[in-house]
Every structure is written in structure tokens, then in C-alpha cells.
Short mmCIF file of C-alpha atoms and ligand atoms in Angstrom, two decimals:
data_model
loop_
_atom_site.label_atom_id
_atom_site.label_comp_id
_atom_site.label_asym_id
_atom_site.label_seq_id
_atom_site.Cartn_x
_atom_site.Cartn_y
_atom_site.Cartn_z
CA MET P 1 -55.98 14.01 -7.54
CA LYS P 2 -52.94 13.44 -5.44
CA ARG P 3 -54.82 13.60 -2.16
CA GLU P 4 -57.29 10.95 -3.23
CA THR P 5 -54.56 8.59 -4.30
CA THR P 6 -52.83 9.05 -0.97
CA SER P 7 -55.95 8.33 1.05
CA LEU P 8 -56.88 5.25 -0.94
CA THR P 9 -53.46 3.76 -0.48
CA ARG P 10 -53.55 4.75 3.15
CA ARG P 11 -56.84 2.96 3.57
CA GLY P 12 -55.29 -0.18 2.14
CA PHE P 13 -52.49 0.21 4.61
CA LEU P 14 -54.78 0.63 7.58
CA VAL P 15 -56.51 -2.64 6.87
CA SER P 16 -53.21 -4.46 7.05
CA ALA P 17 -52.09 -2.38 10.03
CA GLY P 18 -55.11 -3.51 11.99
CA ALA P 19 -54.45 -7.12 11.17
CA LEU P 20 -50.69 -7.31 11.47
CA GLY P 21 -49.35 -4.42 13.49
CA LEU P 22 -46.60 -2.00 12.57
CA MET P 23 -43.73 -4.48 12.24
CA GLN P 24 -45.19 -6.52 9.42
CA VAL P 25 -46.71 -3.53 7.77
CA SER P 26 -43.41 -1.77 7.57
CA ARG P 27 -42.29 -4.42 5.11
CA ALA P 28 -45.44 -4.20 3.01
CA ALA P 29 -45.53 -2.09 -0.09
CA GLY P 30 -47.93 0.52 1.21
CA ALA P 31 -46.29 0.96 4.58
CA ALA P 32 -45.10 4.50 4.18
CA ASP P 33 -48.56 5.75 3.38
CA LEU P 34 -48.98 5.99 7.12
CA ALA P 35 -46.68 8.94 6.67
CA SER P 36 -47.68 12.44 7.57
CA PRO P 37 -47.86 14.02 4.14
CA PRO P 38 -46.76 17.63 4.50
CA SER P 39 -46.39 17.42 0.75
CA ASP P 40 -50.19 17.75 0.71
CA ASP P 41 -49.71 21.31 1.94
CA CYS P 42 -49.35 22.29 -1.67
CA VAL P 43 -52.94 21.39 -2.56
CA ARG P 44 -54.35 24.08 -0.25
CA PRO P 45 -54.10 27.78 -0.99
CA LEU P 46 -51.99 30.09 1.13
CA VAL P 47 -53.94 33.07 2.40
CA LYS P 48 -53.04 36.22 4.29
CA PHE P 49 -55.21 37.40 7.22
CA PRO P 50 -54.57 40.46 9.46
CA GLN P 51 -51.61 39.97 11.86
CA LYS P 52 -50.79 36.68 10.13
CA ARG P 53 -48.27 35.64 7.53
CA ALA P 54 -49.59 33.51 4.67
CA LEU P 55 -51.10 30.33 6.13
CA LEU P 56 -52.88 27.32 4.63
CA GLU P 57 -56.55 28.07 4.19
CA LEU P 58 -59.18 25.47 5.09
CA SER P 59 -62.00 28.01 5.25
CA PRO P 60 -62.15 31.80 5.00
CA ARG P 61 -65.34 32.23 7.10
CA PRO P 62 -65.10 31.37 9.86
CA PRO P 63 -61.31 31.45 9.44
CA LEU P 64 -59.60 28.07 9.62
CA LEU P 65 -55.89 28.52 8.96
CA GLU P 66 -53.23 25.83 9.25
CA THR P 67 -49.56 26.36 10.06
CA PRO P 68 -47.27 25.13 7.24
CA PHE P 69 -45.38 22.24 8.79
CA GLU P 70 -41.87 23.56 8.10
CA ILE P 71 -42.52 26.29 10.71
CA PHE P 72 -42.17 23.63 13.41
CA ASP P 73 -38.58 23.00 12.33
CA ARG P 74 -37.53 26.61 12.77
CA GLY P 75 -37.90 26.91 16.52
CA VAL P 76 -39.51 25.34 19.55
CA PHE P 77 -42.07 28.18 19.80
CA THR P 78 -44.55 28.90 17.04
CA PRO P 79 -44.47 32.59 16.03
CA ASN P 80 -47.74 34.42 16.67
CA ASP P 81 -48.15 35.34 13.02
CA ALA P 82 -47.74 31.69 12.01
CA PHE P 83 -49.96 30.20 14.72
CA PHE P 84 -52.96 28.24 13.40
CA VAL P 85 -56.46 29.69 13.66
CA ARG P 86 -59.77 27.99 14.29
CA TRP P 87 -63.18 29.59 14.93
CA HIS P 88 -66.60 27.95 14.86
CA LEU P 89 -68.88 30.94 14.45
CA ALA P 90 -68.73 33.55 11.72
CA GLY P 91 -69.57 36.49 14.01
CA ILE P 92 -66.06 37.38 15.15
CA PRO P 93 -65.38 40.96 16.26
CA THR P 94 -62.81 42.60 13.98
CA THR P 95 -61.62 44.87 16.80
CA VAL P 96 -61.88 44.73 20.57
CA ASP P 97 -61.56 47.89 22.67
CA ALA P 98 -59.06 47.05 25.42
CA GLN P 99 -60.35 49.95 27.57
CA SER P 100 -63.98 48.92 27.79
CA PHE P 101 -63.34 45.16 27.60
CA ARG P 102 -64.50 43.27 30.70
CA ILE P 103 -64.53 39.66 31.80
CA ASN P 104 -67.66 39.01 33.84
CA VAL P 105 -67.26 36.44 36.59
CA HIS P 106 -70.69 35.43 37.79
CA GLY P 107 -73.01 32.55 38.70
CA ALA P 108 -72.57 30.67 41.98
CA VAL P 109 -69.97 33.06 43.41
CA ASP P 110 -69.94 35.25 46.54
CA THR P 111 -68.83 38.38 44.65
CA PRO P 112 -69.44 38.79 40.93
CA LEU P 113 -66.51 40.54 39.21
CA ALA P 114 -66.14 42.66 36.08
CA LEU P 115 -62.41 42.50 35.35
CA SER P 116 -60.70 44.88 32.94
CA LEU P 117 -57.51 43.99 31.12
CA ASP P 118 -55.73 46.31 33.50
CA ASP P 119 -57.23 44.49 36.53
CA LEU P 120 -55.98 41.18 35.17
CA ARG P 121 -52.49 42.57 34.64
CA THR P 122 -52.13 44.43 37.92
CA LYS P 123 -54.33 42.75 40.54
CA PHE P 124 -53.19 39.17 39.97
CA GLU P 125 -49.77 37.56 39.99
CA PRO P 126 -48.51 37.18 36.40
CA VAL P 127 -47.64 33.60 35.51
CA GLU P 128 -45.93 32.17 32.41
CA VAL P 129 -46.27 28.70 30.95
CA ALA P 130 -44.95 27.16 27.75
CA ALA P 131 -47.77 25.04 26.38
CA VAL P 132 -49.00 23.33 23.23
CA ASN P 133 -52.37 24.40 21.87
CA GLN P 134 -53.62 21.57 19.65
CA CYS P 135 -57.01 21.29 17.97
CA SER P 136 -58.90 18.09 18.76
CA GLY P 137 -59.18 17.49 15.03
CA ASN P 138 -55.51 18.06 14.22
CA SER P 139 -54.55 15.46 11.55
CA ARG P 140 -58.21 14.66 10.80
CA ALA P 141 -57.37 14.55 7.08
CA LEU P 142 -55.28 11.43 7.79
CA PHE P 143 -58.23 9.42 9.13
CA SER P 144 -59.36 6.50 7.09
CA PRO P 145 -62.20 6.14 6.33
CA ARG P 146 -62.22 9.89 5.90
CA ILE P 147 -64.26 12.11 8.19
CA PRO P 148 -66.14 15.30 7.43
CA GLY P 149 -64.99 18.45 9.22
CA GLY P 150 -61.90 20.62 8.93
CA GLN P 151 -59.41 18.63 6.84
CA TRP P 152 -56.39 19.49 8.97
CA TYR P 153 -53.09 17.80 8.28
CA ASN P 154 -50.63 18.13 11.16
CA GLY P 155 -50.47 21.91 11.45
CA ALA P 156 -53.49 22.61 13.69
CA MET P 157 -51.18 22.92 16.67
CA GLY P 158 -48.65 25.37 18.03
CA ASN P 159 -46.44 25.97 21.04
CA ALA P 160 -46.20 29.34 22.79
CA ILE P 161 -45.25 30.98 26.05
CA TRP P 162 -48.52 32.17 27.54
CA LYS P 163 -48.58 34.85 30.20
CA GLY P 164 -51.57 35.74 32.30
CA ALA P 165 -53.42 35.51 35.59
CA ARG P 166 -54.28 32.19 37.18
CA LEU P 167 -57.93 31.31 36.75
CA ALA P 168 -57.69 29.87 40.31
CA ASP P 169 -56.78 33.31 41.67
CA VAL P 170 -59.69 34.94 39.87
CA LEU P 171 -62.09 32.28 41.13
CA ALA P 172 -60.73 32.68 44.67
CA LYS P 173 -61.32 36.42 44.48
CA ALA P 174 -64.92 35.85 43.40
CA GLY P 175 -65.39 33.14 46.04
CA LEU P 176 -66.89 29.91 44.74
CA GLY P 177 -70.07 28.54 46.26
CA GLN P 178 -69.99 25.11 47.96
CA GLY P 179 -72.00 23.34 45.29
CA VAL P 180 -70.05 24.48 42.22
CA LYS P 181 -69.46 21.58 39.81
CA GLN P 182 -68.18 23.32 36.70
CA ILE P 183 -66.87 26.62 35.40
CA ARG P 184 -68.37 27.70 32.09
CA PHE P 185 -66.65 29.99 29.56
CA ASN P 186 -67.90 32.15 26.71
CA GLY P 187 -66.19 34.55 24.32
CA LEU P 188 -67.14 37.63 22.31
CA ASP P 189 -67.72 35.72 19.08
CA ALA P 190 -71.35 35.10 18.25
CA PRO P 191 -73.42 32.99 15.91
CA VAL P 192 -74.72 34.74 12.82
CA LEU P 193 -77.88 32.65 12.86
CA PRO P 194 -80.04 32.48 16.01
CA VAL P 195 -80.29 28.68 15.72
CA THR P 196 -76.54 28.24 16.16
CA PRO P 197 -75.59 27.79 19.83
CA PRO P 198 -72.90 30.18 21.17
CA PHE P 199 -69.46 28.62 21.63
CA VAL P 200 -69.64 27.85 25.36
CA LYS P 201 -67.28 25.35 27.00
CA ALA P 202 -67.06 24.06 30.56
CA LEU P 203 -64.39 22.49 32.77
CA ASP P 204 -64.91 20.55 35.98
CA VAL P 205 -64.10 22.86 38.87
CA ASP P 206 -61.06 20.82 39.94
CA VAL P 207 -59.53 21.17 36.48
CA ALA P 208 -60.37 24.89 36.34
CA ARG P 209 -58.59 25.43 39.65
CA GLU P 210 -55.32 23.78 38.57
CA PRO P 211 -52.55 26.36 39.02
CA GLU P 212 -51.37 26.26 35.38
CA VAL P 213 -54.76 27.26 33.94
CA LEU P 214 -54.42 30.90 32.87
CA LEU P 215 -56.38 33.85 31.58
CA ALA P 216 -53.65 34.74 29.09
CA TYR P 217 -53.12 38.28 27.81
CA GLU P 218 -49.72 37.62 26.24
CA MET P 219 -48.44 35.05 23.79
CA ASN P 220 -44.69 34.81 23.13
CA GLY P 221 -44.16 38.19 24.81
CA ALA P 222 -46.75 40.12 22.77
CA PRO P 223 -50.49 40.72 22.92
CA LEU P 224 -52.45 37.87 21.35
CA PRO P 225 -53.31 38.30 17.68
CA LEU P 226 -57.02 39.04 17.34
CA LEU P 227 -57.53 35.71 15.56
CA ASN P 228 -55.93 33.87 18.49
CA GLY P 229 -58.25 35.49 21.01
CA TYR P 230 -57.19 39.06 21.79
CA PRO P 231 -57.34 40.46 24.38
CA VAL P 232 -57.64 37.41 26.71
CA ARG P 233 -58.00 33.70 26.18
CA LEU P 234 -58.24 30.73 28.46
CA VAL P 235 -55.11 28.53 28.42
CA VAL P 236 -55.57 25.00 29.71
CA PRO P 237 -52.13 23.35 29.43
CA GLY P 238 -52.30 19.65 28.59
CA TRP P 239 -55.91 19.87 27.36
CA PHE P 240 -57.19 20.04 23.80
CA ALA P 241 -57.63 23.53 22.36
CA THR P 242 -61.42 23.36 22.29
CA TYR P 243 -61.32 24.42 25.97
CA TRP P 244 -58.97 27.36 25.30
CA VAL P 245 -61.82 29.85 24.85
CA LYS P 246 -60.72 32.97 22.95
CA MET P 247 -61.83 36.59 23.47
CA LEU P 248 -62.95 35.34 26.86
CA SER P 249 -65.77 37.52 28.20
CA GLU P 250 -67.70 35.35 30.63
CA ILE P 251 -66.73 33.01 33.42
CA GLU P 252 -69.68 31.42 35.12
CA ALA P 253 -69.67 29.09 38.14
CA ILE P 254 -72.45 26.51 37.79
CA GLU P 255 -73.82 23.88 40.17
CA THR P 256 -74.70 21.52 37.33
CA VAL P 257 -72.86 19.90 34.44
CA ASP P 258 -73.13 22.07 31.33
CA ASP P 259 -75.46 20.53 28.75
CA GLY P 260 -74.97 23.01 25.90
CA PHE P 261 -74.30 21.83 22.35
CA TRP P 262 -70.50 22.23 22.49
CA MET P 263 -70.21 19.98 25.56
CA LYS P 264 -73.12 17.58 25.26
CA THR P 265 -73.10 16.91 21.52
CA ALA P 266 -69.89 18.20 19.95
CA TYR P 267 -66.30 17.40 20.95
CA ARG P 268 -67.08 14.03 22.46
CA ILE P 269 -65.04 10.85 22.18
CA PRO P 270 -66.08 7.21 22.55
CA ASP P 271 -65.75 5.89 26.09
CA THR P 272 -64.15 2.72 24.70
CA PRO P 273 -60.62 1.29 24.95
CA ASP P 274 -58.27 3.89 23.39
CA ASN P 275 -61.39 5.96 22.59
CA SER P 276 -61.49 4.11 19.30
CA VAL P 277 -64.45 2.54 17.50
CA THR P 278 -65.06 0.91 14.15
CA PRO P 279 -66.91 3.04 11.57
CA ASP P 280 -70.04 0.87 11.82
CA GLN P 281 -70.06 0.68 15.64
CA THR P 282 -73.07 2.18 17.44
CA GLY P 283 -74.53 2.27 20.94
CA TYR P 284 -71.36 3.16 22.83
CA LYS P 285 -71.12 5.84 25.54
CA THR P 286 -69.25 9.07 24.85
CA ILE P 287 -67.41 11.53 27.10
CA PRO P 288 -66.15 15.08 26.49
CA ILE P 289 -62.72 15.19 24.87
CA ASN P 290 -60.09 15.96 27.48
CA ARG P 291 -56.30 15.77 27.68
CA LEU P 292 -53.80 15.66 24.83
CA ARG P 293 -52.34 12.32 23.79
CA ILE P 294 -48.59 11.94 23.29
CA ARG P 295 -47.28 12.70 19.78
CA SER P 296 -44.02 13.23 17.91
CA PHE P 297 -43.05 14.38 14.42
CA ILE P 298 -39.98 14.67 12.25
CA THR P 299 -39.79 18.34 11.25
CA ASN P 300 -36.81 18.61 8.89
CA LEU P 301 -38.03 16.47 6.03
CA ILE P 302 -41.25 15.45 4.36
CA SER P 303 -42.46 12.15 3.07
CA GLY P 304 -41.28 11.66 -0.48
CA ALA P 305 -38.02 13.58 0.08
CA THR P 306 -34.76 12.56 -1.50
CA LEU P 307 -31.94 12.64 1.05
CA GLY P 308 -28.20 12.92 0.68
CA THR P 309 -26.05 9.91 1.51
CA GLY P 310 -23.83 9.51 4.56
CA PRO P 311 -24.66 10.79 8.06
CA GLN P 312 -28.08 12.48 8.10
CA THR P 313 -29.63 14.48 10.91
CA LEU P 314 -33.26 13.97 11.82
CA ARG P 315 -34.89 16.76 13.81
CA GLY P 316 -38.30 16.82 15.38
CA ILE P 317 -40.66 17.66 18.19
CA ALA P 318 -42.64 15.72 20.78
CA PHE P 319 -45.20 16.57 23.44
CA ASP P 320 -47.61 14.92 25.84
CA SER P 321 -50.33 16.18 28.17
CA GLY P 322 -47.98 17.40 30.88
CA SER P 323 -45.89 14.60 32.40
CA GLY P 324 -43.08 15.64 30.07
CA ILE P 325 -41.21 13.75 27.37
CA LYS P 326 -38.89 11.06 28.72
CA ALA P 327 -37.53 9.71 25.44
CA VAL P 328 -37.87 9.81 21.69
CA ASP P 329 -36.76 6.88 19.55
CA VAL P 330 -36.30 6.90 15.81
CA SER P 331 -36.37 4.13 13.24
CA SER P 332 -35.12 4.06 9.67
CA ASP P 333 -36.71 0.68 8.88
CA GLY P 334 -40.39 1.39 9.48
CA GLY P 335 -40.36 0.46 13.14
CA ASN P 336 -38.38 -2.80 13.14
CA THR P 337 -35.47 -1.33 15.07
CA TRP P 338 -35.25 1.82 17.14
CA GLN P 339 -32.48 4.08 18.34
CA ALA P 340 -32.64 6.79 21.01
CA ALA P 341 -32.74 10.43 19.94
CA THR P 342 -31.14 13.27 21.93
CA LEU P 343 -33.65 15.57 23.59
CA GLY P 344 -33.30 19.34 23.34
CA GLN P 345 -33.85 21.97 26.02
CA ASP P 346 -36.71 21.37 28.45
CA TYR P 347 -39.17 24.29 28.51
CA GLY P 348 -41.51 22.56 30.93
CA PRO P 349 -43.84 19.59 30.66
CA TYR P 350 -46.52 21.23 28.47
CA SER P 351 -44.13 22.51 25.78
CA PHE P 352 -42.90 20.99 22.54
CA ARG P 353 -39.63 19.17 23.25
CA GLN P 354 -37.20 19.25 20.36
CA TRP P 355 -35.07 16.21 19.58
CA GLN P 356 -32.32 15.15 17.15
CA ALA P 357 -30.98 11.86 15.86
CA LYS P 358 -28.51 10.68 13.25
CA PHE P 359 -28.62 7.87 10.78
CA VAL P 360 -26.30 6.88 7.97
CA ALA P 361 -27.98 6.79 4.57
CA GLN P 362 -26.70 4.40 1.92
CA PRO P 363 -26.94 5.33 -1.76
CA GLY P 364 -29.92 4.16 -3.81
CA THR P 365 -31.96 3.06 -0.79
CA ALA P 366 -35.56 3.59 0.32
CA TYR P 367 -36.17 4.23 4.02
CA VAL P 368 -39.29 4.38 6.12
CA LEU P 369 -38.36 6.79 8.88
CA ALA P 370 -40.44 6.89 12.05
CA CYS P 371 -40.35 8.53 15.46
CA ARG P 372 -41.94 7.42 18.71
CA ALA P 373 -42.11 9.42 21.93
CA THR P 374 -42.47 8.09 25.48
CA ALA P 375 -43.66 10.28 28.35
CA ASN P 376 -42.61 10.31 31.99
CA SER P 377 -46.10 8.94 32.67
CA GLY P 378 -45.21 5.86 30.62
CA GLU P 379 -47.61 6.81 27.82
CA THR P 380 -46.26 6.07 24.36
CA GLN P 381 -47.56 6.38 20.82
CA ARG P 382 -49.91 3.93 19.18
CA ALA P 383 -48.73 1.72 16.32
CA VAL P 384 -52.17 1.73 14.73
CA PRO P 385 -54.18 4.96 14.33
CA VAL P 386 -57.36 5.52 16.34
CA TRP P 387 -60.64 5.94 14.56
CA ASN P 388 -63.64 7.80 15.95
CA PRO P 389 -66.40 9.72 14.17
CA GLY P 390 -65.05 13.13 15.26
CA GLY P 391 -61.62 12.52 13.76
CA TYR P 392 -60.03 13.28 17.13
CA LEU P 393 -56.96 12.12 19.08
CA ARG P 394 -54.66 10.93 16.30
CA ASN P 395 -51.39 10.02 17.97
CA SER P 396 -50.05 7.02 16.13
CA ILE P 397 -46.40 6.74 15.15
CA GLU P 398 -45.86 8.89 12.05
CA CYS P 399 -43.75 7.44 9.22
CA TYR P 400 -41.91 9.25 6.44
CA GLU P 401 -40.97 7.50 3.23
CA VAL P 402 -37.71 8.87 1.85
CA ARG P 403 -34.99 7.64 -0.47
CA THR P 404 -31.45 8.43 -1.48
CA ALA P 405 -30.25 9.06 -5.01
N1 MTE R 501 -64.29 32.05 21.48
C1 MTE R 501 -63.86 30.94 20.87
N2 MTE R 501 -62.82 30.27 21.39
C2 MTE R 501 -62.36 29.16 20.80
C3 MTE R 501 -62.97 28.62 19.64
C4 MTE R 501 -64.08 29.34 19.10
O1 MTE R 501 -64.68 28.98 18.08
N3 MTE R 501 -64.48 30.51 19.74
N4 MTE R 501 -62.50 27.46 19.09
C5 MTE R 501 -61.70 26.56 19.94
C6 MTE R 501 -60.98 25.55 19.20
S1 MTE R 501 -61.88 24.17 18.75
C7 MTE R 501 -59.66 25.63 18.90
S2 MTE R 501 -58.86 24.42 18.03
C8 MTE R 501 -58.85 26.77 19.39
C9 MTE R 501 -57.98 27.33 18.30
O2 MTE R 501 -57.11 28.28 18.84
P1 MTE R 501 -56.31 29.26 17.89
O3 MTE R 501 -57.25 29.78 16.86
O4 MTE R 501 -55.73 30.30 18.75
O5 MTE R 501 -55.22 28.44 17.26
O6 MTE R 501 -59.65 27.81 19.91
C10 MTE R 501 -60.69 27.38 20.76
N5 MTE R 501 -61.29 28.51 21.37
MO1 MO R 502 -60.45 22.68 17.67
#
């Protein structure tokens, strides 16, 4: 099968990448197998769910749907009907009554609240933020050795304008107790088996009170699709999507650190340099996954493409965890030499930032194209991919092997 071949070659590449670094590898035969392979999209079926166009199906129940990568070339914001979908539990309500829906704010607060959708819209200042929602396991299928779990390629992410009330304002209205350490969130989805723990996530209180953290009731100017968390979801700009609890129904202030399954056991990363380990490594400490790592992609071609000759335009996107993109560089020789790309409009530090670059393609030539983003924080992309047992945090430089006729 095509996918197997790709991963085996990629594995061979990773061995040399670890030993030599990107420069040398770019000259080796297997170099371009580092490439993001949107061409693999074709091995997964397209499936149509309510309020969604046909998306790539990883699982029907619970629904795991990936955005076909070409969508990211069409605009800086990901349309609601093309936005990826990820749920952990199979018990997802198929409708939610906006009239009777309430978010219960309780725990270590002065005044417990039961907020309706109308309360959220009218009693709190509406705020908008453009922000990337990216699954922790986005690109997990590119890990080598391979890792069980949702075999996402690069489409478990999306960028939208989220509108809602500040969580900080809601917490201020409830009045937090002195000893509050974390805020815990739960949604309307439920396990089908009693042994499965409910999907509960927690943020340290200082993170929860950041002004950009929203209880969002709109996405790109429309109500959220049910599968993306209608009627309200938590939006935590700059943080991995696992914290963006959908169909949010409970906000609880706690004086401890949450020790439920989804914080204590799942979604943890090694507390090691670059959060990377070797597959046989044991005995290291772990911490909950947290902020996004800087990434960039070429969006207007796929690995394996045949390009025209002469001046060619490369288009792509980049994002980091909220310092904003300072620069994107592109290479047409697998990372030996780099040239600055031109950045597109700035929609704020949590958004995708589009970019463009030109290169002149000679006839009958193979190129290994690559892009590398640098953030205002100084963070830049890794030359060698991370490895951890969750298949999280991929942010290495993506390469695309193309040729001209
Ligand atoms: N209620 C609820 N919220 C949830 C989840 C879930 O299973 N249940 N999954 C989280 C994870 S891991 C991801 S990647 C995002 C996916 O958001 P999306 O489906 O809107 O793309 O939702 C997050 N919020
Ligand atoms: Mo996720």
C-alpha cells in the first residue's frame, strides 16, 4: 500500500535526519519523504456529516473528520462546513435546545451562575479573536515509528474568527474564591459506557483569566456547527484544541489540580528537552500538553506534484502560539539555502498568517521545497521531528518533493 511505502521510507529518512541534520539529509535520496503527503488524502474516504461538506473520515463514531489540505489554500479562515471535527466520546447530542441550554458556573465561587445563551450574548461584552484550533495529534500519521491513535495528516487544524464572552468576565461575575487553583470544564457529550471518564479538562486559573479566552457562540460570523460545539465552546487562543471544550455546560472553580483521566493520564507530553523522547525511553516525567508550537505549510502544491517551468509562486500559511509570525523563509534545495517570503495580512497573533514566495523552476529538475517560520518570540521550526508516545507537537520543517517536466 502506498501509505506503508511512504512510512517505511520516511523511517529510513528519520534515522539519517537524527544523525546528520537537515542539510545533509536534503542531499540524500530519501530526503523528500519528510514531506507532508497530502497525496495520502486519497486513501481515506470522504464522508458527509450534517452541516459539513464532504471531509476525510478517520472514524464515524465518534466522528473524526479531517479537513482536505487544499482548503487551507483557499482563504486564511477555514469555512465552518470544512472545519475538522474531533470527539472522544460517542454520546454526542444530535440537537441542543438553545432556549433551555445553560452553562453552570459553580465550585469555589461566591455566586454560582446558570447562564443562558442569551445571558452570554447580552450581559457580557462581545469579543472577537482570530485563532487557530489545532488538535494535539495533528500530523500524528507522520510520526515514525508510527503511533496508535487518530491517523491525522495535517488537516486536524483550522483558523476561524471566534466571537463570545470573556471567560474572565464570567469568572469575575461569579467571584472566585481565594484558594482557586484551576478552572475545570465539561461539555454535554457523555460516555456510552460507565467506565469511560467524561471529557473534563482544566486550565490553571491564570491561564483561564487571560483576556483572549472566550466562551464562543459564533464562528466566522455564524453559530457554531453542532459538531464544532454548538451552542458554546471554550476558545483558548494559542493552546492546543484539547482545552477548547465543546458544548460547554459546566465551569467549575477548584482549589486543587484536576486529576481526572483527561488531565492526569491523557494529553501529556514528556517533560524533556523539546518534549521529545526515544521510543524505548522510560521513567521520564510528563506534563499536560499546553501551547501550540510554531508551524508552517505550503498550501498550493502537494508532494509529488509536477510544476511548470519559469517563475513559480509558492503560497502557504504559518502560525505560532500567539507572539505572531515574524518571518517565513522558503527553500527550493531541501534547506541548504533560504529566501524570505512575503507575509500576507495580519489578522492578529493567534491567526494563520498567509505568505507567498517565488522561485524560478528549470526544466527537467527535481526540487525539495521547504518552508520555515520564525515567530516574534524567536521560536522557529525544528529540523528534525519530535517523537513522543502521544504523537503530539509535530512542528518540524515540512518538505515537498516536486519536479518539472
Ligand atoms: N466536549 C468536548 N470538547 C472537546 C472534545 C471532546 O471530545 N468533547 N475534544 C477536544 C479535542 S481533543 C479537539 S482536537 C477539539 C476539536 O475541535 P473541533 O471538533 O471543533 O475541530 O475539541 C476539543 N473539545
Ligand atoms: Mo485533539
